[in-house]
Amino acid sequence: MKTKKKIAWAVTGAGEKIEKTYETMVDIQEKYGDKVEIRVFVSNAGKQVLKFYRLFKKLKENFEYVSFEVNSNSPFLAGDVQLHKYEFLLVAPCTSNTVAKLASRIGDTMITNAVIMGQKSQVPVYIMPVDFKEGVTVTKIPNGNDLILELTKEDIDCVRKISNMNNTFVFEDTDEIYNIF
């Protein structure tokens, strides 16, 4: 019997693109479920946002392995990434907070710690920041209202910085996740 390749998919507290990301996760699992095992790791803020968007139960129902952050080393995602137990680490969607921490090399969460360990141990890390281009953007919140956000030069400078890091691939849209698989 052929062993499935394990993928670590990390979800941060980004509301922007969370619904489309979830739909993509389910679709990829359906398409590649015979070849890959997607293990989902959710940050503390990610758990809160999934509940806000009514995706928390759906995620737990549709994925066999869903783990929630306790602290920066629990679950021990960073160690498993570092030991190459995963083909790659995918962080989607990724908040500007997580991007800024990565740009400054702050590994104080389960996800930032795992990304930094992946980079150091030559495990491919794919990151989809929700703040990708400088300027004004409009996003929908769960009640359907628009939220206008100004993405600053500082936000985008952090995206540029992480996109130049070793073993790190930054992309803009959920459709690009299919190319990763």
Coordinates of N, CA, C and O in Angstrom, one line a residue:
M1 N 0.8 -1.2 0.0 CA 0.0 0.0 0.0 C 0.9 1.3 0.0 O 1.8 1.4 0.8
K2 N 0.6 2.2 -0.9 CA 1.3 3.4 -1.0 C 1.0 4.4 0.1 O -0.2 4.6 0.4
T3 N 2.0 4.9 0.8 CA 1.8 5.9 1.8 C 1.4 7.2 1.3 O 2.1 7.7 0.3
K4 N 0.4 7.9 1.9 CA 0.1 9.2 1.5 C 1.1 10.2 2.0 O 1.7 10.1 3.0
K5 N 1.3 11.3 1.2 CA 2.2 12.3 1.6 C 1.5 13.2 2.5 O 0.3 13.6 2.3
K6 N 2.1 13.6 3.6 CA 1.5 14.5 4.6 C 1.8 16.0 4.3 O 2.9 16.3 4.0
I7 N 0.7 16.8 4.4 CA 0.8 18.2 4.2 C 0.3 18.9 5.4 O -0.7 18.6 6.0
A8 N 1.1 19.9 5.9 CA 0.6 20.7 7.0 C 0.0 22.0 6.5 O 0.7 22.8 5.8
W9 N -1.2 22.2 6.8 CA -1.9 23.4 6.3 C -2.3 24.2 7.5 O -3.1 23.8 8.4
A10 N -1.7 25.4 7.7 CA -1.9 26.3 8.8 C -2.8 27.4 8.5 O -2.7 28.0 7.4
V11 N -3.7 27.6 9.4 CA -4.8 28.7 9.2 C -4.6 29.7 10.3 O -4.6 29.4 11.5
T12 N -4.4 31.0 10.0 CA -4.2 32.0 10.9 C -5.6 32.8 11.1 O -6.6 32.3 10.6
G13 N -5.6 33.9 11.8 CA -6.8 34.6 12.1 C -7.3 35.6 11.0 O -7.9 36.6 11.4
A14 N -7.0 35.3 9.8 CA -7.4 36.2 8.7 C -8.9 35.9 8.3 O -9.2 34.7 7.9
G15 N -9.7 36.8 8.3 CA -11.1 36.7 7.8 C -11.1 36.8 6.3 O -11.9 36.1 5.6
E16 N -10.3 37.7 5.8 CA -10.2 37.9 4.3 C -9.7 36.5 3.7 O -8.8 35.9 4.1
K17 N -10.5 36.1 2.7 CA -10.2 34.9 2.0 C -10.4 33.6 2.8 O -10.1 32.5 2.3
I18 N -10.9 33.6 4.0 CA -11.1 32.4 4.8 C -12.2 31.5 4.2 O -12.0 30.3 4.1
E19 N -13.2 32.0 3.7 CA -14.3 31.2 3.1 C -13.8 30.5 1.8 O -14.0 29.3 1.6
K20 N -13.1 31.3 0.9 CA -12.6 30.7 -0.3 C -11.5 29.7 0.0 O -11.4 28.7 -0.7
T21 N -10.7 30.0 1.0 CA -9.6 29.1 1.4 C -10.2 27.8 1.9 O -9.8 26.7 1.5
Y22 N -11.3 27.8 2.7 CA -11.9 26.6 3.2 C -12.5 25.8 2.0 O -12.3 24.6 1.9
E23 N -13.2 26.5 1.1 CA -13.7 25.8 -0.1 C -12.6 25.1 -0.9 O -12.7 24.0 -1.4
T24 N -11.4 25.8 -1.0 CA -10.3 25.2 -1.7 C -9.7 24.0 -1.0 O -9.4 23.0 -1.6
M25 N -9.7 24.1 0.3 CA -9.2 23.0 1.2 C -10.0 21.7 0.9 O -9.5 20.6 0.7
V26 N -11.3 21.9 0.9 CA -12.2 20.8 0.8 C -12.1 20.2 -0.7 O -12.0 19.0 -0.8
D27 N -12.0 21.1 -1.6 CA -11.9 20.7 -3.0 C -10.5 19.9 -3.2 O -10.5 18.8 -3.9
I28 N -9.5 20.4 -2.7 CA -8.2 19.7 -2.8 C -8.2 18.4 -2.1 O -7.7 17.4 -2.7
Q29 N -8.8 18.3 -1.0 CA -8.9 17.0 -0.3 C -9.7 16.0 -1.2 O -9.3 14.9 -1.2
E30 N -10.7 16.5 -1.8 CA -11.5 15.6 -2.7 C -10.7 15.1 -3.9 O -10.7 14.0 -4.2
K31 N -9.9 16.0 -4.5 CA -9.2 15.7 -5.7 C -7.9 14.9 -5.4 O -7.6 14.0 -6.2
Y32 N -7.3 15.2 -4.3 CA -6.0 14.6 -4.0 C -6.0 13.7 -2.8 O -4.9 13.2 -2.3
G33 N -7.1 13.4 -2.2 CA -7.2 12.7 -0.9 C -6.6 11.3 -1.0 O -6.2 10.7 0.0
D34 N -6.5 10.7 -2.2 CA -5.9 9.4 -2.3 C -4.4 9.5 -2.3 O -3.7 8.5 -2.1
K35 N -3.8 10.7 -2.5 CA -2.4 10.9 -2.6 C -1.8 11.6 -1.4 O -0.6 11.5 -1.1
V36 N -2.6 12.5 -0.8 CA -2.1 13.4 0.3 C -3.0 13.3 1.5 O -4.2 13.1 1.4
E37 N -2.4 13.5 2.7 CA -3.2 13.6 3.9 C -3.0 15.0 4.4 O -1.8 15.4 4.7
I38 N -4.0 15.8 4.4 CA -3.9 17.2 4.8 C -4.2 17.2 6.3 O -5.2 16.8 6.8
R39 N -3.2 17.8 7.0 CA -3.3 18.0 8.5 C -3.5 19.5 8.7 O -2.6 20.2 8.2
V40 N -4.5 19.9 9.4 CA -4.8 21.3 9.5 C -4.4 21.7 10.9 O -4.7 21.1 11.9
F41 N -3.7 22.9 11.0 CA -3.3 23.5 12.2 C -3.8 24.9 12.3 O -3.6 25.7 11.4
V42 N -4.5 25.2 13.4 CA -5.3 26.4 13.5 C -4.7 27.2 14.7 O -4.6 26.7 15.8
S43 N -4.4 28.5 14.4 CA -3.9 29.4 15.5 C -5.0 29.7 16.4 O -6.2 29.5 16.1
N44 N -4.7 30.3 17.5 CA -5.8 30.8 18.4 C -6.7 31.8 17.8 O -7.9 31.7 17.9
A45 N -6.1 32.7 17.1 CA -7.0 33.7 16.3 C -7.7 33.1 15.2 O -8.8 33.4 14.9
G46 N -7.1 32.1 14.6 CA -7.8 31.3 13.5 C -9.0 30.6 14.0 O -10.0 30.6 13.3
K47 N -8.9 30.1 15.2 CA -10.1 29.4 15.8 C -11.2 30.4 16.0 O -12.4 30.1 15.6
Q48 N -10.9 31.5 16.4 CA -11.9 32.6 16.7 C -12.6 33.0 15.3 O -13.8 33.1 15.2
V49 N -11.7 33.2 14.3 CA -12.3 33.7 13.0 C -13.1 32.6 12.4 O -14.1 32.8 11.8
L50 N -12.7 31.3 12.5 CA -13.4 30.2 11.9 C -14.8 30.2 12.5 O -15.8 29.9 11.8
K51 N -14.9 30.4 13.8 CA -16.2 30.4 14.5 C -17.1 31.6 14.0 O -18.2 31.5 13.7
F52 N -16.4 32.8 13.8 CA -17.1 34.0 13.4 C -17.7 33.8 12.0 O -18.8 34.2 11.7
Y53 N -17.0 33.1 11.1 CA -17.4 32.8 9.8 C -18.2 31.5 9.7 O -18.5 31.1 8.6
R54 N -18.5 30.9 10.8 CA -19.3 29.6 10.8 C -18.6 28.5 10.1 O -19.3 27.7 9.4
L55 N -17.3 28.4 10.2 CA -16.6 27.4 9.5 C -15.9 26.4 10.4 O -15.4 25.4 10.0
F56 N -16.0 26.7 11.7 CA -15.3 25.9 12.7 C -15.8 24.4 12.7 O -15.0 23.5 12.6
K57 N -17.1 24.2 12.8 CA -17.6 22.8 12.8 C -17.4 22.2 11.5 O -17.1 21.0 11.4
K58 N -17.6 22.9 10.4 CA -17.4 22.3 9.0 C -15.9 21.8 8.9 O -15.7 20.7 8.3
L59 N -15.0 22.6 9.3 CA -13.6 22.2 9.2 C -13.3 20.9 10.0 O -12.7 20.0 9.5
K60 N -13.8 20.8 11.2 CA -13.7 19.6 12.0 C -14.4 18.4 11.4 O -13.9 17.3 11.5
E61 N -15.5 18.6 10.8 CA -16.3 17.6 10.1 C -15.6 17.1 8.8 O -15.7 15.9 8.5
N62 N -15.0 17.9 8.1 CA -14.4 17.6 6.8 C -13.0 17.2 6.8 O -12.5 16.7 5.8
F63 N -12.3 17.4 7.9 CA -10.8 17.0 7.9 C -10.6 16.1 9.1 O -11.0 16.4 10.3
E64 N -9.9 15.0 8.9 CA -9.7 14.0 9.9 C -8.8 14.5 11.0 O -9.0 14.2 12.2
Y65 N -7.8 15.3 10.6 CA -6.8 15.8 11.6 C -6.9 17.3 11.6 O -6.4 18.0 10.7
V66 N -7.4 17.9 12.7 CA -7.5 19.3 12.9 C -6.9 19.5 14.3 O -7.4 18.9 15.3
S67 N -5.9 20.4 14.4 CA -5.3 20.6 15.7 C -5.3 22.1 16.0 O -5.1 22.9 15.1
F68 N -5.5 22.5 17.2 CA -5.6 23.9 17.6 C -4.4 24.3 18.5 O -4.0 23.5 19.4
E69 N -3.9 25.5 18.3 CA -2.8 26.0 19.0 C -3.0 26.0 20.5 O -4.1 26.5 21.0
V70 N -2.1 25.5 21.3 CA -2.1 25.7 22.7 C -1.0 26.7 23.1 O -1.3 27.6 23.9
N71 N 0.2 26.6 22.5 CA 1.2 27.6 22.6 C 2.2 27.4 21.5 O 1.9 26.6 20.5
S72 N 3.3 28.1 21.5 CA 4.2 28.1 20.3 C 4.8 26.7 20.0 O 5.3 26.5 18.9
N73 N 4.8 25.8 21.0 CA 5.3 24.4 20.7 C 4.3 23.3 20.9 O 4.6 22.2 21.0
S74 N 3.0 23.7 21.0 CA 2.0 22.7 21.2 C 0.7 23.1 20.4 O 0.2 24.2 20.6
P75 N 0.3 22.2 19.5 CA 1.0 20.9 19.1 C 2.4 21.2 18.5 O 2.7 22.3 18.1
F76 N 3.2 20.1 18.5 CA 4.6 20.3 18.1 C 4.8 20.3 16.6 O 5.6 19.6 16.0
L77 N 4.1 21.2 16.0 CA 4.2 21.4 14.5 C 5.6 21.8 14.1 O 6.1 21.2 13.1
A78 N 6.2 22.7 14.8 CA 7.6 23.1 14.4 C 8.5 22.0 14.3 O 9.3 21.8 13.4
G79 N 8.5 21.1 15.4 CA 9.4 19.9 15.4 C 9.2 19.0 14.2 O 10.1 18.5 13.6
D80 N 7.9 18.7 14.0 CA 7.5 17.8 12.9 C 7.9 18.4 11.5 O 8.3 17.6 10.6
V81 N 7.7 19.7 11.4 CA 8.1 20.3 10.1 C 9.7 20.2 10.0 O 10.2 19.8 8.9
Q82 N 10.4 20.5 11.0 CA 11.8 20.5 11.0 C 12.3 19.1 10.7 O 13.4 19.0 10.1
L83 N 11.6 18.1 11.1 CA 12.1 16.7 10.9 C 11.6 16.2 9.5 O 11.7 15.0 9.3
H84 N 11.0 17.1 8.7 CA 10.5 16.7 7.4 C 9.4 15.7 7.4 O 9.3 14.8 6.5
K85 N 8.6 15.7 8.4 CA 7.4 14.8 8.4 C 6.3 15.3 7.4 O 5.4 14.5 7.2
Y86 N 6.5 16.5 6.9 CA 5.5 17.0 5.9 C 6.3 17.4 4.6 O 7.4 17.8 4.7
E87 N 5.6 17.2 3.5 CA 6.2 17.6 2.2 C 6.4 19.1 2.2 O 7.4 19.5 1.6
F88 N 5.4 19.8 2.7 CA 5.5 21.3 2.8 C 4.6 21.8 3.8 O 3.7 21.1 4.3
L89 N 4.8 23.1 4.1 CA 3.9 23.8 5.1 C 3.2 24.9 4.3 O 3.9 25.7 3.6
L90 N 1.9 24.9 4.4 CA 1.1 25.9 3.7 C 0.4 26.8 4.7 O -0.3 26.2 5.6
V91 N 0.6 28.1 4.6 CA -0.1 29.0 5.5 C -1.0 29.8 4.7 O -0.6 30.7 4.0
A92 N -2.3 29.5 4.9 CA -3.3 30.2 4.1 C -4.7 30.1 4.8 O -5.1 29.0 5.1
P93 N -5.3 31.3 5.0 CA -4.8 32.6 4.7 C -3.8 33.0 5.9 O -3.9 32.5 7.0
C94 N -3.0 34.0 5.6 CA -2.0 34.5 6.6 C -2.2 36.0 6.9 O -2.2 36.8 6.0
T95 N -2.4 36.3 8.1 CA -2.6 37.6 8.6 C -1.4 38.5 8.4 O -0.3 38.0 8.3
S96 N -1.6 39.8 8.4 CA -0.5 40.8 8.4 C 0.3 40.7 9.7 O 1.5 40.9 9.7
N97 N -0.3 40.3 10.8 CA 0.4 40.1 12.0 C 1.4 39.0 11.9 O 2.5 39.1 12.3
T98 N 0.9 37.8 11.4 CA 1.9 36.7 11.2 C 3.0 37.1 10.2 O 4.1 36.7 10.5
V99 N 2.6 37.7 9.1 CA 3.7 38.2 8.2 C 4.7 39.1 8.8 O 5.9 38.9 8.7
A100 N 4.2 40.0 9.6 CA 5.2 41.0 10.3 C 6.1 40.2 11.3 O 7.3 40.5 11.4
K101 N 5.5 39.2 12.0 CA 6.3 38.4 12.9 C 7.4 37.7 12.2 O 8.5 37.6 12.6
L102 N 7.0 37.1 11.0 CA 7.9 36.3 10.2 C 9.0 37.2 9.7 O 10.2 36.8 9.7
A103 N 8.6 38.4 9.2 CA 9.6 39.4 8.7 C 10.6 39.7 9.8 O 11.8 40.0 9.4
S104 N 10.2 39.7 11.0 CA 11.1 40.1 12.1 C 11.7 38.9 12.8 O 12.4 39.0 13.8
R105 N 11.4 37.7 12.3 CA 11.9 36.4 12.8 C 11.4 36.1 14.3 O 12.1 35.6 15.1
I106 N 10.1 36.4 14.5 CA 9.5 36.2 15.8 C 8.7 34.9 15.7 O 7.7 34.8 15.0
G107 N 9.2 33.9 16.4 CA 8.5 32.6 16.4 C 7.7 32.3 17.7 O 7.9 31.2 18.3
D108 N 6.9 33.2 18.1 CA 6.2 33.0 19.3 C 4.8 32.4 19.2 O 4.1 32.4 20.2
T109 N 4.4 31.9 18.1 CA 3.2 31.2 17.9 C 3.5 29.9 17.3 O 4.5 29.7 16.7
M110 N 2.5 29.0 17.3 CA 2.7 27.6 16.7 C 3.0 27.8 15.2 O 3.9 27.1 14.7
I111 N 2.4 28.7 14.5 CA 2.6 28.9 13.1 C 3.9 29.6 12.8 O 4.6 29.1 11.9
T112 N 4.2 30.7 13.4 CA 5.4 31.4 13.1 C 6.6 30.5 13.5 O 7.6 30.5 12.8
N113 N 6.5 29.8 14.6 CA 7.6 28.9 15.0 C 7.8 27.8 13.9 O 8.9 27.5 13.5
A114 N 6.7 27.3 13.4 CA 6.8 26.2 12.4 C 7.4 26.7 11.1 O 8.2 26.1 10.4
V115 N 7.0 27.9 10.7 CA 7.5 28.5 9.4 C 9.0 28.7 9.5 O 9.8 28.3 8.6
I116 N 9.4 29.3 10.6 CA 10.9 29.6 10.8 C 11.7 28.3 10.8 O 12.7 28.2 10.2
M117 N 11.2 27.2 11.5 CA 11.8 26.0 11.5 C 11.8 25.3 10.1 O 12.8 24.7 9.7
G118 N 10.8 25.5 9.4 CA 10.7 25.0 8.0 C 11.7 25.6 7.1 O 12.4 25.0 6.4
Q119 N 11.8 27.0 7.2 CA 12.8 27.7 6.5 C 14.2 27.2 6.8 O 15.0 27.0 5.9
K120 N 14.5 27.1 8.1 CA 15.8 26.7 8.5 C 16.2 25.2 8.1 O 17.4 24.9 7.9
S121 N 15.2 24.4 8.0 CA 15.5 23.0 7.7 C 15.1 22.6 6.2 O 15.0 21.4 5.9
Q122 N 15.0 23.6 5.4 CA 14.8 23.4 3.9 C 13.5 22.7 3.6 O 13.5 21.9 2.6
V123 N 12.5 22.9 4.3 CA 11.1 22.4 4.0 C 10.4 23.6 3.2 O 10.4 24.7 3.7
P124 N 9.8 23.3 2.1 CA 9.1 24.4 1.4 C 8.0 25.0 2.2 O 7.2 24.2 2.8
V125 N 7.9 26.3 2.3 CA 6.9 27.0 3.0 C 6.2 27.9 2.0 O 6.8 28.7 1.3
Y126 N 4.9 27.7 1.9 CA 4.0 28.5 1.0 C 3.1 29.4 1.9 O 2.5 28.9 2.8
I127 N 3.1 30.7 1.6 CA 2.4 31.6 2.4 C 1.5 32.5 1.5 O 1.9 33.1 0.5
M128 N 0.2 32.6 1.9 CA -0.8 33.4 1.1 C -1.2 34.6 2.1 O -2.2 34.5 2.8
P129 N -0.4 35.7 2.0 CA -0.8 36.8 2.9 C -2.1 37.5 2.4 O -2.3 37.6 1.1
V130 N -3.0 37.9 3.3 CA -4.2 38.6 2.8 C -3.9 40.0 2.4 O -4.6 40.6 1.6
D131 N -2.9 40.6 3.0 CA -2.5 41.9 2.6 C -1.3 41.8 1.6 O -0.2 41.5 2.0
F132 N -1.6 41.9 0.3 CA -0.6 41.6 -0.7 C -0.1 42.8 -1.5 O 1.0 42.9 -1.9
K133 N -1.0 43.8 -1.7 CA -0.7 45.0 -2.5 C -1.1 46.2 -1.7 O -2.2 46.3 -1.1
E134 N -0.3 47.2 -1.8 CA -0.5 48.5 -1.1 C -1.8 49.2 -1.7 O -2.0 49.1 -2.9
G135 N -2.5 49.8 -0.8 CA -3.7 50.5 -1.3 C -5.0 50.2 -0.5 O -4.9 49.5 0.5
V136 N -6.1 50.6 -1.0 CA -7.4 50.4 -0.3 C -8.0 49.2 -0.9 O -8.0 48.9 -2.1
T137 N -8.5 48.3 0.0 CA -9.2 47.1 -0.5 C -10.6 47.0 0.3 O -10.7 47.6 1.4
V138 N -11.5 46.3 -0.3 CA -12.8 46.1 0.3 C -13.0 44.7 0.5 O -12.8 43.9 -0.4
T139 N -13.4 44.3 1.7 CA -13.6 42.9 2.0 C -15.0 42.7 2.6 O -15.6 43.7 3.1
K140 N -15.6 41.6 2.6 CA -16.9 41.3 3.2 C -16.7 40.7 4.5 O -15.9 39.7 4.7
I141 N -17.4 41.1 5.5 CA -17.5 40.5 6.8 C -18.6 39.5 6.8 O -19.5 39.5 5.9
P142 N -18.7 38.6 7.8 CA -19.7 37.6 7.8 C -21.2 38.0 7.7 O -22.0 37.3 7.1
N143 N -21.5 39.2 8.1 CA -22.9 39.7 8.0 C -23.2 40.2 6.6 O -24.3 40.7 6.3
G144 N -22.2 40.2 5.7 CA -22.3 40.7 4.3 C -22.0 42.1 4.1 O -21.9 42.6 3.0
N145 N -21.7 42.9 5.2 CA -21.3 44.3 5.0 C -19.8 44.4 4.5 O -19.0 43.5 4.7
D146 N -19.6 45.5 3.9 CA -18.2 45.8 3.4 C -17.4 46.3 4.5 O -17.9 47.1 5.4
L147 N -16.1 46.0 4.5 CA -15.1 46.6 5.4 C -14.0 47.1 4.5 O -13.4 46.4 3.7
I148 N -13.7 48.4 4.7 CA -12.7 49.1 3.9 C -11.4 49.1 4.7 O -11.4 49.6 5.8
L149 N -10.4 48.6 4.1 CA -9.1 48.5 4.7 C -8.0 49.2 3.9 O -8.0 49.1 2.6
E150 N -7.1 49.9 4.5 CA -6.0 50.5 3.8 C -4.7 49.7 4.1 O -4.3 49.6 5.3
L151 N -4.2 49.1 3.1 CA -3.0 48.2 3.2 C -1.8 49.2 3.0 O -1.6 49.8 2.0
T152 N -1.0 49.2 4.1 CA 0.1 50.2 4.1 C 1.4 49.7 3.5 O 1.6 48.5 3.3
K153 N 2.3 50.7 3.2 CA 3.6 50.4 2.7 C 4.3 49.4 3.7 O 5.0 48.5 3.3
E154 N 4.1 49.6 5.0 CA 4.8 48.8 6.0 C 4.3 47.4 5.9 O 5.1 46.4 6.1
D155 N 3.0 47.2 5.7 CA 2.4 45.8 5.6 C 3.1 45.1 4.4 O 3.5 44.0 4.5
I156 N 3.1 45.8 3.3 CA 3.6 45.2 2.0 C 5.1 45.0 2.1 O 5.7 44.1 1.5
D157 N 5.8 45.9 2.8 CA 7.3 45.7 3.0 C 7.6 44.4 3.7 O 8.5 43.7 3.4
C158 N 6.7 44.0 4.6 CA 6.9 42.7 5.3 C 6.6 41.6 4.4 O 7.4 40.6 4.4
V159 N 5.7 41.7 3.5 CA 5.4 40.7 2.5 C 6.6 40.5 1.6 O 7.0 39.4 1.3
R160 N 7.1 41.6 1.1 CA 8.3 41.6 0.3 C 9.5 40.9 1.0 O 10.2 40.1 0.4
K161 N 9.7 41.2 2.3 CA 10.8 40.6 3.1 C 10.6 39.1 3.2 O 11.6 38.4 2.9
I162 N 9.5 38.6 3.5 CA 9.3 37.2 3.6 C 9.4 36.5 2.3 O 9.9 35.3 2.2
S163 N 9.0 37.2 1.2 CA 9.1 36.5 -0.1 C 10.5 36.3 -0.6 O 10.8 35.5 -1.5
N164 N 11.5 37.0 0.1 CA 12.9 36.8 -0.3 C 13.6 35.9 0.6 O 14.8 35.7 0.5
M165 N 12.9 35.2 1.5 CA 13.5 34.3 2.5 C 13.7 32.9 1.8 O 12.9 32.5 1.0
N166 N 14.7 32.2 2.3 CA 14.9 30.9 1.7 C 13.7 29.9 2.0 O 13.1 30.0 3.0
N167 N 13.5 29.1 1.0 CA 12.5 28.0 1.0 C 11.1 28.6 1.3 O 10.2 27.8 1.8
T168 N 10.9 29.8 0.9 CA 9.6 30.5 1.1 C 9.0 31.0 -0.2 O 9.7 31.6 -1.0
F169 N 7.8 30.6 -0.4 CA 7.1 31.0 -1.7 C 5.8 31.7 -1.3 O 4.9 31.2 -0.6
V170 N 5.7 33.0 -1.7 CA 4.5 33.8 -1.4 C 3.6 33.9 -2.6 O 4.1 34.1 -3.7
F171 N 2.3 33.8 -2.4 CA 1.4 33.9 -3.5 C 0.2 34.7 -3.0 O -0.1 34.8 -1.8
E172 N -0.6 35.1 -4.0 CA -1.7 36.1 -3.7 C -3.1 35.5 -3.6 O -3.9 35.9 -2.8
D173 N -3.4 34.4 -4.3 CA -4.8 34.0 -4.5 C -4.9 32.5 -4.2 O -4.0 31.7 -4.5
T174 N -6.1 32.1 -3.7 CA -6.4 30.7 -3.4 C -6.3 29.8 -4.7 O -5.9 28.6 -4.5
D175 N -6.5 30.3 -5.8 CA -6.4 29.5 -7.1 C -5.0 29.0 -7.3 O -4.8 27.9 -7.9
E176 N -4.0 29.7 -6.7 CA -2.6 29.3 -6.9 C -2.3 28.1 -6.0 O -1.3 27.4 -6.2
I177 N -3.1 27.8 -5.0 CA -2.9 26.6 -4.1 C -2.9 25.3 -5.0 O -2.2 24.4 -4.7
Y178 N -3.7 25.3 -6.0 CA -3.8 24.1 -6.9 C -2.4 23.8 -7.5 O -2.1 22.6 -7.6
N179 N -1.7 24.8 -7.9 CA -0.4 24.6 -8.5 C 0.6 24.0 -7.5 O 1.5 23.3 -7.8
I180 N 0.4 24.3 -6.2 CA 1.3 23.8 -5.2 C 1.1 22.3 -5.0 O 2.1 21.6 -4.9
F181 N -0.1 21.9 -5.1 CA -0.4 20.4 -5.0 C -0.1 19.7 -6.3 O 0.3 18.6 -6.3

